[in-house]
Short mmCIF file of C-alpha atoms and ligand atoms in Angstrom, two decimals:
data_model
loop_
_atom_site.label_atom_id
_atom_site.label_comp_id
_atom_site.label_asym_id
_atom_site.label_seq_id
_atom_site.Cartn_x
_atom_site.Cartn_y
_atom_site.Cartn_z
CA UNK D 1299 -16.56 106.88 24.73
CA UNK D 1300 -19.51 104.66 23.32
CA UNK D 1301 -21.05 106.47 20.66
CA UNK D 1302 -18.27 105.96 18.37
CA UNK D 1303 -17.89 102.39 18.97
CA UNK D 1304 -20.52 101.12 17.12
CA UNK D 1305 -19.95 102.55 14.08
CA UNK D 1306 -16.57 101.16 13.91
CA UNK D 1307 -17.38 97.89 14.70
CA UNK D 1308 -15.18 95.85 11.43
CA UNK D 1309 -17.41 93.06 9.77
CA UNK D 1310 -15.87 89.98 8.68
CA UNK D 1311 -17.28 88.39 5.16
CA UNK D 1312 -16.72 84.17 5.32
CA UNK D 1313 -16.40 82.30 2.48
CA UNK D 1314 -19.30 79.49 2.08
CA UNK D 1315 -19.48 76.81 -0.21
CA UNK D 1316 -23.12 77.38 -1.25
CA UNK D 1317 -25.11 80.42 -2.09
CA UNK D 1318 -25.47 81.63 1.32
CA UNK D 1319 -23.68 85.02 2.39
CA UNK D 1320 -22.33 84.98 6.07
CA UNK D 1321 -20.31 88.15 7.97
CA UNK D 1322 -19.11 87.95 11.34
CA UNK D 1323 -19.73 91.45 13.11
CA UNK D 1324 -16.41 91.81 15.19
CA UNK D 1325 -17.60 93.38 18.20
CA UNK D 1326 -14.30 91.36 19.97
CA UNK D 1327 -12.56 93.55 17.96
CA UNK D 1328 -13.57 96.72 20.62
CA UNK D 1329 -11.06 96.08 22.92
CA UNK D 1330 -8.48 93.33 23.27
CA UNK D 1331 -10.06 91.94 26.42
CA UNK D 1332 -13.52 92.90 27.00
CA UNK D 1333 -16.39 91.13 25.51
CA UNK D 1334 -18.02 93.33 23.33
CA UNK D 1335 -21.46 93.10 24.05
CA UNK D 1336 -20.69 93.91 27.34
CA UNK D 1337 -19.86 97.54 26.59
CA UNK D 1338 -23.32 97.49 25.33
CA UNK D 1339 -24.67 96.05 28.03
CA UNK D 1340 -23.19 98.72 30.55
CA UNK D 1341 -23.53 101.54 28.72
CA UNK D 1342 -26.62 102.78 29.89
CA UNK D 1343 -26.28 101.22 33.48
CA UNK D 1344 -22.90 103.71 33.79
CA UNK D 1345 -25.17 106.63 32.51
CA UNK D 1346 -27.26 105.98 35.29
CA UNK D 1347 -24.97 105.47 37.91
CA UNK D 1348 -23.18 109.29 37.14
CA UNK D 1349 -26.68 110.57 36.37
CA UNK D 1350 -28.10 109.75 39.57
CA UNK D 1351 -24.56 111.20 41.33
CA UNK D 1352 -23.19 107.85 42.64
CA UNK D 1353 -19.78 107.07 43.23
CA UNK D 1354 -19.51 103.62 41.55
CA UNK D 1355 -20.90 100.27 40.00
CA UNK D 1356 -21.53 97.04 41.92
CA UNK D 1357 -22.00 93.92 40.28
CA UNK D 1358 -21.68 89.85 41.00
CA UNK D 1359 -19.42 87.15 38.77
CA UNK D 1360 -17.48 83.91 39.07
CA UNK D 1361 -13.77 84.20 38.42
CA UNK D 1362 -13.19 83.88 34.84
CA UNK D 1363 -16.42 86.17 34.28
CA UNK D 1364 -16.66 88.47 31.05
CA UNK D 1365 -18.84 90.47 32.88
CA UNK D 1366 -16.64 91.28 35.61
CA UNK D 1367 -13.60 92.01 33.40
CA UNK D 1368 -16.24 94.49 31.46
CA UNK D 1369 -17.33 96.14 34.49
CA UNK D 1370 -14.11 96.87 36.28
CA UNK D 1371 -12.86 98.28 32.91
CA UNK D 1372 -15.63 100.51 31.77
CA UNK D 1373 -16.06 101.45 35.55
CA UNK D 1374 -12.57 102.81 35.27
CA UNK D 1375 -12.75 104.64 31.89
CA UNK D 1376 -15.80 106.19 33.45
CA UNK D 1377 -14.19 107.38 36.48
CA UNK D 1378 -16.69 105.01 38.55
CA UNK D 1379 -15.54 103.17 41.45
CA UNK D 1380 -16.27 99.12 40.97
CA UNK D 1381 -17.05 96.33 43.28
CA UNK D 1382 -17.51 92.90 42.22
CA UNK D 1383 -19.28 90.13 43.99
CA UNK D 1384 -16.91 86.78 43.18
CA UNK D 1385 -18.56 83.56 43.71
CA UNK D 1386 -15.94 81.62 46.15
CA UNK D 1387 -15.03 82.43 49.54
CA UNK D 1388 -11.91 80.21 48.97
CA UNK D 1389 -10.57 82.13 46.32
CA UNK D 1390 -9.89 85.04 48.41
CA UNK D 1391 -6.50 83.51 50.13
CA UNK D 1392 -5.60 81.71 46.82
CA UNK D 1393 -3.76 83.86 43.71
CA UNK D 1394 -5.68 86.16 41.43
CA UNK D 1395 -6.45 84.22 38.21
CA UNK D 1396 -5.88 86.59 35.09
CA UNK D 1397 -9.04 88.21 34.89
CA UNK D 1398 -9.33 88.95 38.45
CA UNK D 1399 -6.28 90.35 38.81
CA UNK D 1400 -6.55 92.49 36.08
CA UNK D 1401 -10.01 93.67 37.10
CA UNK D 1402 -8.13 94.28 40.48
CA UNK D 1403 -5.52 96.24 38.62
CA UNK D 1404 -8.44 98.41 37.04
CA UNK D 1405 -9.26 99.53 40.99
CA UNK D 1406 -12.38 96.67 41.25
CA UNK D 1407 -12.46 96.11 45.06
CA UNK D 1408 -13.02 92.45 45.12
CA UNK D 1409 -15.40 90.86 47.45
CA UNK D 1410 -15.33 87.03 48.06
CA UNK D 1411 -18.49 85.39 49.26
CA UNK D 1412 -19.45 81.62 49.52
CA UNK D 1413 -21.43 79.85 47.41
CA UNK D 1414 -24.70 79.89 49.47
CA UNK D 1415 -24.25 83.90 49.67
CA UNK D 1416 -23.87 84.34 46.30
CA UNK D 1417 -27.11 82.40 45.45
CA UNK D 1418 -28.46 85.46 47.25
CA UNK D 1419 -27.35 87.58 44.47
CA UNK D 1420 -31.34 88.51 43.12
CA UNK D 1421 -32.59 88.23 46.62
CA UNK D 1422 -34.08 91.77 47.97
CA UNK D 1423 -32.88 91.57 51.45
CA UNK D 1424 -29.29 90.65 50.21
CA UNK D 1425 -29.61 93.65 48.02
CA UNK D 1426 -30.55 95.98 50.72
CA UNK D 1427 -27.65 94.91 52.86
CA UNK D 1428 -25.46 95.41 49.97
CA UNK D 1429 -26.72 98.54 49.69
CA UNK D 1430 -26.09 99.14 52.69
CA UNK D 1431 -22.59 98.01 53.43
CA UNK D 1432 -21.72 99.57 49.73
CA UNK D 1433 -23.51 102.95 49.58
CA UNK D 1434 -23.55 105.27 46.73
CA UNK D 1435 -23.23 102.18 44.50
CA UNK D 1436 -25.28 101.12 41.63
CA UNK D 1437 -25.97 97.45 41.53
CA UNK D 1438 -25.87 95.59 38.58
CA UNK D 1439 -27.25 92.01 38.16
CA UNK D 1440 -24.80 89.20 37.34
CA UNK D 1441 -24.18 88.66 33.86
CA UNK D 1442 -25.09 92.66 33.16
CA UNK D 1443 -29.10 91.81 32.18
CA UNK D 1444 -31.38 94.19 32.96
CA UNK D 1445 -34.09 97.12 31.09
CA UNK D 1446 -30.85 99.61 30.19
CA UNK D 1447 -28.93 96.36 28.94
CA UNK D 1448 -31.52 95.01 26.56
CA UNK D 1449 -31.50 98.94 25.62
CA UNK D 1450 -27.93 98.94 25.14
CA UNK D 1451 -27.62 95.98 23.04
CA UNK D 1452 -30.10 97.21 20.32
CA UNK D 1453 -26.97 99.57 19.65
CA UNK D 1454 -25.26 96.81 18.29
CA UNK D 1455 -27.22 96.90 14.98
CA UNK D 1456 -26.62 99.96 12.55
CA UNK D 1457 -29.50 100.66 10.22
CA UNK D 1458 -27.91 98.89 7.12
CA UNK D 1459 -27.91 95.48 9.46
CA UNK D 1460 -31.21 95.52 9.49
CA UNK D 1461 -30.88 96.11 5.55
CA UNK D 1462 -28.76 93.54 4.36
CA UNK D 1463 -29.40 90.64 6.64
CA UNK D 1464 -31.81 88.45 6.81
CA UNK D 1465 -30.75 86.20 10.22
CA UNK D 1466 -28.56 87.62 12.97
CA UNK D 1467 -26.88 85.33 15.15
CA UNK D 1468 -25.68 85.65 18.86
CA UNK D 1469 -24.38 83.71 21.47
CA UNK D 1470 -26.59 83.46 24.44
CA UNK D 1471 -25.88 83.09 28.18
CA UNK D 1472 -28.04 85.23 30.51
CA UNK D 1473 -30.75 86.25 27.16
CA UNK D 1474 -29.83 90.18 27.67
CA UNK D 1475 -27.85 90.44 24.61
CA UNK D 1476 -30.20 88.88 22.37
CA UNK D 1477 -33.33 90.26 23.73
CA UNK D 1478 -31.66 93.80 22.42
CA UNK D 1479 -31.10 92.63 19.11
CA UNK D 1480 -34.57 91.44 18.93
CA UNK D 1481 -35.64 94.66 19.73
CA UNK D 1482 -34.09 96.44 17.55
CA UNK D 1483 -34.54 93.80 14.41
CA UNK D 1484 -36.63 94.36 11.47
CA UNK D 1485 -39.84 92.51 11.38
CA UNK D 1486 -38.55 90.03 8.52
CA UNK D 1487 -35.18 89.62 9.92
CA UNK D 1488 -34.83 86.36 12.16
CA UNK D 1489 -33.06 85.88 14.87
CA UNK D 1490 -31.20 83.16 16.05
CA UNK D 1491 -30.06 82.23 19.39
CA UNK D 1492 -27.07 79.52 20.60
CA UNK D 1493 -26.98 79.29 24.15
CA UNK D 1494 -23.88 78.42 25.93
CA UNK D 1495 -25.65 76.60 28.39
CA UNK D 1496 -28.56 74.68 29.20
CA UNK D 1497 -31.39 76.93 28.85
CA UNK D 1498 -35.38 75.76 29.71
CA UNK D 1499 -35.12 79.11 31.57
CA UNK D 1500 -33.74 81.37 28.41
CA UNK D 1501 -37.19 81.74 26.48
CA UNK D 1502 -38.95 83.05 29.54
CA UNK D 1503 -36.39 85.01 30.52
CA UNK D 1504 -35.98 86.42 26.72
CA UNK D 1505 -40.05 87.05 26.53
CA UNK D 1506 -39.58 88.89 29.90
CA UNK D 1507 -37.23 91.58 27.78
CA UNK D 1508 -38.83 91.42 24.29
CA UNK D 1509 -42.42 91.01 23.00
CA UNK D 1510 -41.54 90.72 19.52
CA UNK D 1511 -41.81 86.91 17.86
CA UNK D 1512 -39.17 86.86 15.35
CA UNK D 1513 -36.60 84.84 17.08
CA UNK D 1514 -35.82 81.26 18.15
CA UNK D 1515 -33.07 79.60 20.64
CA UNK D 1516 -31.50 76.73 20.25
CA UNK D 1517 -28.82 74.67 23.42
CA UNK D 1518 -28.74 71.72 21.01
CA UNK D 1519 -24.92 73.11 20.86
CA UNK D 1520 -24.09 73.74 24.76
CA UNK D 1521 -22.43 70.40 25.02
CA UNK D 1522 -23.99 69.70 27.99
CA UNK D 1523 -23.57 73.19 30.07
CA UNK D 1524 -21.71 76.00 30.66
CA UNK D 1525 -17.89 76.23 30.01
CA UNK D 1526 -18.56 72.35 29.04
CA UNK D 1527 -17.04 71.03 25.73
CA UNK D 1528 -16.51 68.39 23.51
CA UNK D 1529 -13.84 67.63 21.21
CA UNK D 1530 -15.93 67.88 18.51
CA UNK D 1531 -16.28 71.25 19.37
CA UNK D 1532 -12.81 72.48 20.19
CA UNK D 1533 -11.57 70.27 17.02
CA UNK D 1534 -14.09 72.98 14.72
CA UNK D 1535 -12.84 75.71 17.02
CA UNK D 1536 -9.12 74.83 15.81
CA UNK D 1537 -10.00 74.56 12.00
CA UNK D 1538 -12.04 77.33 11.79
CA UNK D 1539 -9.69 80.00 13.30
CA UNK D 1540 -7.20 78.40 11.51
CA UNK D 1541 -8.99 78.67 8.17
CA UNK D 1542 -10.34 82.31 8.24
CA UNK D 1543 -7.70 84.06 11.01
CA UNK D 1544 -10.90 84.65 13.57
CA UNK D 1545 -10.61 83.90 16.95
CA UNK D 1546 -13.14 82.26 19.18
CA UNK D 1547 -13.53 80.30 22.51
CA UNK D 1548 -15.54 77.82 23.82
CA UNK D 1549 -17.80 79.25 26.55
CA UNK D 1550 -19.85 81.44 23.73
CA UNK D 1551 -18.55 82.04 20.41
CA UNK D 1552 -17.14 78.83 19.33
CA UNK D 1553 -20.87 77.00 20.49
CA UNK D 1554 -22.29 79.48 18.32
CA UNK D 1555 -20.43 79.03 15.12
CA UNK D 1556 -20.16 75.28 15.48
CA UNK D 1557 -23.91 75.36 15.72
CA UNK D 1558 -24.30 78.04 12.87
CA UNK D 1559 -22.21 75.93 10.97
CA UNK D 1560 -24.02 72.67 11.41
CA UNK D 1561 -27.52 74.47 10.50
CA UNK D 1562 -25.78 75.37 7.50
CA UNK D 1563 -24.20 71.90 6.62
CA UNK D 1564 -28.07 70.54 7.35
CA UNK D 1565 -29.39 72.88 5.02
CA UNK D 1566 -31.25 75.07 7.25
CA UNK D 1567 -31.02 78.32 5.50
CA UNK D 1568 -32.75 78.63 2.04
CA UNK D 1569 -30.89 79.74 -0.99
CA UNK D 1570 -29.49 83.12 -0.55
CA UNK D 1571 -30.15 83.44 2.93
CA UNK D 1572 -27.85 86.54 4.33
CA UNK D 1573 -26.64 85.78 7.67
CA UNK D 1574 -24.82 88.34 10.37
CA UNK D 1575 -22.99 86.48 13.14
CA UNK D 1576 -22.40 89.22 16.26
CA UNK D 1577 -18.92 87.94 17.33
CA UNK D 1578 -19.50 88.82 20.57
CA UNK D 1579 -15.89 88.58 22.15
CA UNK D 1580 -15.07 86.39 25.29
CA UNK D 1581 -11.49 85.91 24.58
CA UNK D 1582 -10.16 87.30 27.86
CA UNK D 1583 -11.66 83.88 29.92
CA UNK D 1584 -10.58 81.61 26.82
CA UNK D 1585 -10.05 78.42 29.25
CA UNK D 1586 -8.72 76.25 26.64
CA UNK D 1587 -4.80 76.73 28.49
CA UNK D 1588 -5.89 77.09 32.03
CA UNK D 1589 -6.78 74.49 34.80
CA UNK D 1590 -10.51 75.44 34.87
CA UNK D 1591 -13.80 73.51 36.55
C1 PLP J 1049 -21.64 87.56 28.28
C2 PLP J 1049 -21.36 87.04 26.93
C3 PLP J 1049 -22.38 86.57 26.11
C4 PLP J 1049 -23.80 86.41 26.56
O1 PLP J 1049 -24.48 87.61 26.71
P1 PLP J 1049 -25.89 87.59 27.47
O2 PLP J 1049 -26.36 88.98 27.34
O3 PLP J 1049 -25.60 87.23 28.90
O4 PLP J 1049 -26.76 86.58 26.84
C5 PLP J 1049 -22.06 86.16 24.83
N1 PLP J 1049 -20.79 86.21 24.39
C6 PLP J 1049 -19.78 86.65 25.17
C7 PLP J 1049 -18.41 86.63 24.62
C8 PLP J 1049 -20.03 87.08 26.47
O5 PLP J 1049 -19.02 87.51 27.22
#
């Protein structure tokens, strides 16, 4: 089921004013509501779990998660059983938002824990209970970062993007996405990093996954966090799907092209520069029309 998604990933070409070239990789185009780096990023974590004869995939989320959407529906295509972790005891007595309702529908068994339990989520002894009270389950981290991730994501680059680029951009949350493309990049590609949230932890985390150099990160574009905004933001998020028929959202690809597109206004890029934006998906947990903290 993955190997022939990569190759027909569609690519986007945008129209600049100045002598820069700029295509939008469409991986959002994969499915209709899974973020498409997260196929990536579970590829070889599903692998595993049917390699090493378990019965299913366990992994953590809050309720609008990408990841958890991802999960429950590549679980299911792989004939993998799925649990997800939810962030919110509360929430298990209240209505199923969309996405975990649909991740539901996908046979996720949905497990509710408070806030001060699902801090727990990287802690060893949590883990091993886990394990224990869900056996035959491969765990997954939150956010789907770990070694067969990164490995994953290098996927997302084809030989001839490492050709005719000479930046890639990405949207960043937990760094496992990017860290991938870095690996795979060419030596005198760049590239570039805007995070969706405020990240003093990201370049750490990124070095932890990648050894190469030839990349930078910038949260100048977060609007102050995660799943915050600004109207500047969601005012460039309106123009610009309404001037080149793209789609984004404002947890990770909109803070990404509004920062891409202020580099570019501030003359960032020398003359010529080729740029590859990974569209990376996210439209599932678009929060714009819901009630959302
Ligand atoms: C999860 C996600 C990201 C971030 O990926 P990381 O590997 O966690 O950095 C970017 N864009 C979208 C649409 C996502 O769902």
């Amino acid at each position: 089921m993955f190997d022939h998604i990569a190759q027909s990933v569609p690519y986007q070409h945008i129209q600049l004013p100045n002598s820069l070239l700029l295509d939008i990789k469409r991986l959002d185009l994969i499915h209709p509501q899974i973020s498409g780096n997260k196929f990536f990023k579970l590829k070889y974590n599903l692998l595993a779990a049917k390699q090493q004869a378990l019965s299913g995939v366990l992994t953590f989320g809050g309720a609008y998660s990408n990841h958890i959407a991802a999960t429950a529906y590549a679980a299911h295509l792989f004939g993998l059983k799925s649990i997800g972790i939810i962030r919110g005891e509360e929430l298990a007595d209240k209505p199923l938002n969309p996405t975990l309702a649909k991740a539901q529908s996908l046979g996720m068994h949905l497990h509710f824990v408070s806030r001060s339990k699902y801090r727990l989520r990287d802690d060893a002894n949590y883990l091993q209970q886990l394990h224990q009270q869900f056996p035959e389950t491969f765990i997954i981290p939150e956010g789907g970062t770990n070694e067969l991730a990164v490995q994953g994501c290098q996927e997302i680059l084809s030989q001839s993007d490492l050709e005719q680029y000479d930046v890639i951009c990405c949207a960043v949350g937990t760094g496992g996405t990017i860290s991938g493309l870095i690996e795979r990049s060419s030596a005198d590609q760049e590239v570039l990093g805007f995070s969706a949230l405020k990240g003093d932890f990201l370049p750490q985390e990124i070095r932890h996954w990648t050894k190469k150099q030839n990349w930078s990160l910038t949260d100048a574009y977060c609007c102050g966090g995660y799943a915050k905004t600004s109207p500047e933001l969601l005012a460039f998020i309106e123009n610009f799907e309404e001037q080149h028929a793209l789609p984004l959202e404002p947890i990770y690809t909109g803070k990404m092209m509004f920062g891409l597109f202020d580099l570019i206004k501030n003359n960032y890029f020398s003359k010529g520069t080729r740029i590859l934006a990974i569209h990376s998906g996210g439209l599932q947990a678009d929060i714009r029309n819901k009630s959302h903290q």
